GROMACS .gro file of N, CA and C in nm:
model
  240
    1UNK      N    1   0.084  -0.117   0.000
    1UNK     CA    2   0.000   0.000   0.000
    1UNK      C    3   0.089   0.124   0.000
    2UNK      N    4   0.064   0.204  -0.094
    2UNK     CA    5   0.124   0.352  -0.119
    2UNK      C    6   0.062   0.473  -0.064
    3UNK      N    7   0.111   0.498   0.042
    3UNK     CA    8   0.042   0.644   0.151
    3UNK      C    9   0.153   0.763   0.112
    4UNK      N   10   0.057   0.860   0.069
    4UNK     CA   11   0.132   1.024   0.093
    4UNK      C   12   0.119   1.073   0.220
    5UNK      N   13   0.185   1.128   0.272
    5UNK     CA   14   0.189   1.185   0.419
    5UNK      C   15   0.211   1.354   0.353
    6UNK      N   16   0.152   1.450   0.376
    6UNK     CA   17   0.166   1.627   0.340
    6UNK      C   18   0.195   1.672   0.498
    7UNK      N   19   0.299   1.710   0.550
    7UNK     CA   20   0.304   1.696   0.687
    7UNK      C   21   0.402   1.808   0.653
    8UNK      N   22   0.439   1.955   0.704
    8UNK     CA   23   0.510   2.048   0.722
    8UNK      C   24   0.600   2.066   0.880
    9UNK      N   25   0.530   2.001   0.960
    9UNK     CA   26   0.594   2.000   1.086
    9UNK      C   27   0.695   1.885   1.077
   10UNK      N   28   0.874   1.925   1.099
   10UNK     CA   29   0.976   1.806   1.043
   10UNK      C   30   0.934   1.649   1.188
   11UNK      N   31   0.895   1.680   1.283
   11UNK     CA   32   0.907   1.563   1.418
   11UNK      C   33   0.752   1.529   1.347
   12UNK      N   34   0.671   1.536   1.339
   12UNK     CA   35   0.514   1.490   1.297
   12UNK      C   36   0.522   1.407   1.208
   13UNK      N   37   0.574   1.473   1.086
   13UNK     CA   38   0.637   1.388   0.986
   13UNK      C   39   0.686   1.289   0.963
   14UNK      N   40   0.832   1.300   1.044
   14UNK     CA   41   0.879   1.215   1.019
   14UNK      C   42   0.863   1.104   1.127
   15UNK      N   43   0.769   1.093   1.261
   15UNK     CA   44   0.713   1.020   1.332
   15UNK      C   45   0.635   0.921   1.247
   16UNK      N   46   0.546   0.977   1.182
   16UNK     CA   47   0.447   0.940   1.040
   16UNK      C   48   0.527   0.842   0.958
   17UNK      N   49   0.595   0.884   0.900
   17UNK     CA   50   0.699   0.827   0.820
   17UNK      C   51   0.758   0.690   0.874
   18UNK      N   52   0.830   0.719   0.982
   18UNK     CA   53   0.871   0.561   1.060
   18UNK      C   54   0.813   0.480   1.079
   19UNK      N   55   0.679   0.553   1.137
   19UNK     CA   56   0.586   0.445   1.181
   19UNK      C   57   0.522   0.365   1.115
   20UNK      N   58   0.475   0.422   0.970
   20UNK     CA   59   0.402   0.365   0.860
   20UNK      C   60   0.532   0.296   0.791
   21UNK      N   61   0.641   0.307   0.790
   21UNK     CA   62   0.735   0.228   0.689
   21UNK      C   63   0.754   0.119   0.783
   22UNK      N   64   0.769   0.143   0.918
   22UNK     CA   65   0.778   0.016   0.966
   22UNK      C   66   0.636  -0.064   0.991
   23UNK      N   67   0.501  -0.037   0.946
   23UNK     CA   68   0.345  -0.125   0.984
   23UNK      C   69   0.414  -0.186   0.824
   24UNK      N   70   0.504  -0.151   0.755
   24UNK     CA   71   0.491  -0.206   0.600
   24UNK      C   72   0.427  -0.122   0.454
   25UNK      N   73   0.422  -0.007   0.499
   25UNK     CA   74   0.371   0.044   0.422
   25UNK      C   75   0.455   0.110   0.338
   26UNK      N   76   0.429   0.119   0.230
   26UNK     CA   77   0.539   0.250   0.107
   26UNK      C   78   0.497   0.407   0.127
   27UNK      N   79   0.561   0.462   0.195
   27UNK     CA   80   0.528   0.586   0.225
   27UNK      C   81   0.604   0.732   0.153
   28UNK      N   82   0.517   0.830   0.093
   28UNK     CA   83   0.602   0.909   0.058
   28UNK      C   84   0.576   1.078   0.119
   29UNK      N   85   0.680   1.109   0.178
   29UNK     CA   86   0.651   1.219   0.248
   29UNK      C   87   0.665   1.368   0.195
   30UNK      N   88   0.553   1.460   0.204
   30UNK     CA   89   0.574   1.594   0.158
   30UNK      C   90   0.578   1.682   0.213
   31UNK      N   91   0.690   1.769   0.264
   31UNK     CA   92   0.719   1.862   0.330
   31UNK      C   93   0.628   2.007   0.374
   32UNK      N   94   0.553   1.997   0.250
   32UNK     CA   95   0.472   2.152   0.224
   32UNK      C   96   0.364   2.115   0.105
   33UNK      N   97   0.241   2.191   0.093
   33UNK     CA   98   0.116   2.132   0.062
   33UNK      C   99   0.150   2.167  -0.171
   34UNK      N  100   0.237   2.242  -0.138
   34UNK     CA  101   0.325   2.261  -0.306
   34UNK      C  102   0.353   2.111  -0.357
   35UNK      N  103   0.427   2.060  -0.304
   35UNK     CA  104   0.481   1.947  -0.325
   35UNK      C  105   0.391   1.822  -0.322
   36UNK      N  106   0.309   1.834  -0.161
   36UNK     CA  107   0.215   1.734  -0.181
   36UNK      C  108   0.083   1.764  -0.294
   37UNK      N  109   0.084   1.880  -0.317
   37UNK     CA  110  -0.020   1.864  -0.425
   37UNK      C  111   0.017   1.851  -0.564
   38UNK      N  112   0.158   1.820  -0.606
   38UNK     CA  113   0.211   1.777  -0.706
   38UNK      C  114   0.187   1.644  -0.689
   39UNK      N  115   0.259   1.557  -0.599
   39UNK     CA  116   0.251   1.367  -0.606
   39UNK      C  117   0.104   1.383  -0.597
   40UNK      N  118   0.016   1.407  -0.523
   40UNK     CA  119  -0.120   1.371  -0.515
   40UNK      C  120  -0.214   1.384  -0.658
   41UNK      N  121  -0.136   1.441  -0.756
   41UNK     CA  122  -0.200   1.462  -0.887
   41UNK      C  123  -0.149   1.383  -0.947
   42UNK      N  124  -0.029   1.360  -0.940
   42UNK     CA  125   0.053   1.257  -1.053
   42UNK      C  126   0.064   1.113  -1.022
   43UNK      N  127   0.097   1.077  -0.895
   43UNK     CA  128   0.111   0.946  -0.886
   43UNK      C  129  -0.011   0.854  -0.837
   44UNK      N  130   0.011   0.755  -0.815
   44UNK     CA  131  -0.098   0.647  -0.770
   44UNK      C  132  -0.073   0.631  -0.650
   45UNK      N  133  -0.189   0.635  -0.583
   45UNK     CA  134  -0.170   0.640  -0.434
   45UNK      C  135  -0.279   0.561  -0.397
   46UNK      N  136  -0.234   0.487  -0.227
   46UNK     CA  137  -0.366   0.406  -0.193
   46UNK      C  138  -0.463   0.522  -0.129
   47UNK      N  139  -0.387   0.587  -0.069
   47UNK     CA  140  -0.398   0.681   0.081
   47UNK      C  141  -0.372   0.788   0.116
   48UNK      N  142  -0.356   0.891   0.138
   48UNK     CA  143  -0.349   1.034   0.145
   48UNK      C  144  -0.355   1.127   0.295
   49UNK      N  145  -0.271   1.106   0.379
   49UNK     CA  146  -0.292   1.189   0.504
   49UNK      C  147  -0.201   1.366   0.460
   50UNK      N  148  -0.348   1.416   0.501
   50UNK     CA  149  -0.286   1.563   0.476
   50UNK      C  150  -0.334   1.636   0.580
   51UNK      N  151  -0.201   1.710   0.607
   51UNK     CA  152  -0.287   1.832   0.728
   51UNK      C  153  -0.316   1.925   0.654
   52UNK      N  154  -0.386   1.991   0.773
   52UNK     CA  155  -0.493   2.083   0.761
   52UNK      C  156  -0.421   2.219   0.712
   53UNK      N  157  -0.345   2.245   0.797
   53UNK     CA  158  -0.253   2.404   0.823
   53UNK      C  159  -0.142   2.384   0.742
   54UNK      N  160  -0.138   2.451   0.639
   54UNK     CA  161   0.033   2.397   0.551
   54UNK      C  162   0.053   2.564   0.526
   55UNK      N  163   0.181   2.589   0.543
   55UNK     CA  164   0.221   2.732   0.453
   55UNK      C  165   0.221   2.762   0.354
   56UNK      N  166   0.195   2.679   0.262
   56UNK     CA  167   0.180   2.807   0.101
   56UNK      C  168   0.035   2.769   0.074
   57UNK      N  169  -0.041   2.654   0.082
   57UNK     CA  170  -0.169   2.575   0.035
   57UNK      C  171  -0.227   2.482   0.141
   58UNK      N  172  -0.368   2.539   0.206
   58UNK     CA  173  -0.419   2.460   0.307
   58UNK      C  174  -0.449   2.313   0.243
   59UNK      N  175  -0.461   2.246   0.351
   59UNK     CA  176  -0.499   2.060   0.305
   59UNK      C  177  -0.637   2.037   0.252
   60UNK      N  178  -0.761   2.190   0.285
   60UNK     CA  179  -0.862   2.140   0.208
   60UNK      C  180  -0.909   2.181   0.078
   61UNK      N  181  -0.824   2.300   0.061
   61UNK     CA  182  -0.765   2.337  -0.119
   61UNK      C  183  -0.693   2.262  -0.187
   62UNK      N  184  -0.568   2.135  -0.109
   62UNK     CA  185  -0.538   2.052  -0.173
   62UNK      C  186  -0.632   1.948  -0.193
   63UNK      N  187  -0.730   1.883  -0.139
   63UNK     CA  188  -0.838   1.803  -0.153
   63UNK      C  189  -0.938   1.816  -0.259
   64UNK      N  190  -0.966   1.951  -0.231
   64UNK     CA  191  -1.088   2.031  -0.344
   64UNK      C  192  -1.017   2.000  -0.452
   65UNK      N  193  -0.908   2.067  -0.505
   65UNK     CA  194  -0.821   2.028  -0.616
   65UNK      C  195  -0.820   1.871  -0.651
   66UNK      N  196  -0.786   1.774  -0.592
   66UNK     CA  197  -0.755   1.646  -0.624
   66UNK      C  198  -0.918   1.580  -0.671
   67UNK      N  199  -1.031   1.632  -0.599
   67UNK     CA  200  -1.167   1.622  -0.609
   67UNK      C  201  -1.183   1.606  -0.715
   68UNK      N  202  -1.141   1.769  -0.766
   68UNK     CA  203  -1.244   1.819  -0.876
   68UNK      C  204  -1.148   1.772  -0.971
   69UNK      N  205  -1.033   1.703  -0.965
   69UNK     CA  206  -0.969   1.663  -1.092
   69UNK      C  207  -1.025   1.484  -1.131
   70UNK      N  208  -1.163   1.460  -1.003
   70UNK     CA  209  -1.201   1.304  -1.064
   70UNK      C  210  -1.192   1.234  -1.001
   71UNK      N  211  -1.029   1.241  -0.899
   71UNK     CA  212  -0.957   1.131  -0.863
   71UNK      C  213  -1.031   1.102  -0.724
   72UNK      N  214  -1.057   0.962  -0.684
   72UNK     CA  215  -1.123   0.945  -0.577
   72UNK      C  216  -1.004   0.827  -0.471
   73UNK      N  217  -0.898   0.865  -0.451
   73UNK     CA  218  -0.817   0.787  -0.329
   73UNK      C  219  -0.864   0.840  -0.206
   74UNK      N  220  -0.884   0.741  -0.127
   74UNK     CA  221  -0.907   0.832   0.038
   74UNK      C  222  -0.806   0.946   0.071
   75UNK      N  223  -0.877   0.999   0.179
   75UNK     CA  224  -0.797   1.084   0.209
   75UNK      C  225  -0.837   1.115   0.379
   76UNK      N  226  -0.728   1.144   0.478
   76UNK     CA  227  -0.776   1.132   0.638
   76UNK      C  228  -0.685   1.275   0.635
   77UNK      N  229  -0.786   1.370   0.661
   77UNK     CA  230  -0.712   1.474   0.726
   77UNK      C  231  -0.651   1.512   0.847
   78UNK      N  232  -0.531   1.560   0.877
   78UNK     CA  233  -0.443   1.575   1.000
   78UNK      C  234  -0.482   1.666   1.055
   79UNK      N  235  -0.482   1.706   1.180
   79UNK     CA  236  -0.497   1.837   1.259
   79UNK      C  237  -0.460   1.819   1.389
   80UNK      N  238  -0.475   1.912   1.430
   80UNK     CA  239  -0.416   1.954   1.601
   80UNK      C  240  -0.597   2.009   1.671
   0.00000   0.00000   0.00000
């Protein structure tokens, strides 16, 4: 299973990251909601955790976007 993680906070992240590579999962991590809303358009994904609060592009403008482009992968939004 292929999970994007959009996670801007570096300890959140990369908590995320360990934890899911070690349950077995293929995980790919995006620093800032720019980036994650590039892989989330282009690649194949099972799964999609995105936070909420990102600095250049919130997580539910990246969603709306991925929406309205068709694509239907889950998606579990992050927050505090």
């Amino acid at each position: 299973m292929r999970i994007l993680v959009i996670e801007d906070e570096i300890k959140t992240g990369d908590y995320l990251h360990k934890g899911l590579n070690e349950a077995g999962f293929s995980v790919v991590l995006a620093r800032n909601g720019l980036d994650g809303l590039h892989i989330i358009m282009s690649e194949e994904l099972d799964l999609a955790i995105v936070d909420v609060m990102l600095p250049d592009i919130d997580g539910f403008k990246i969603v709306q976007l991925f929406r309205d482009s068709g694509k239907q992968t889950p998606v579990l939004f992050l927050t505090a």
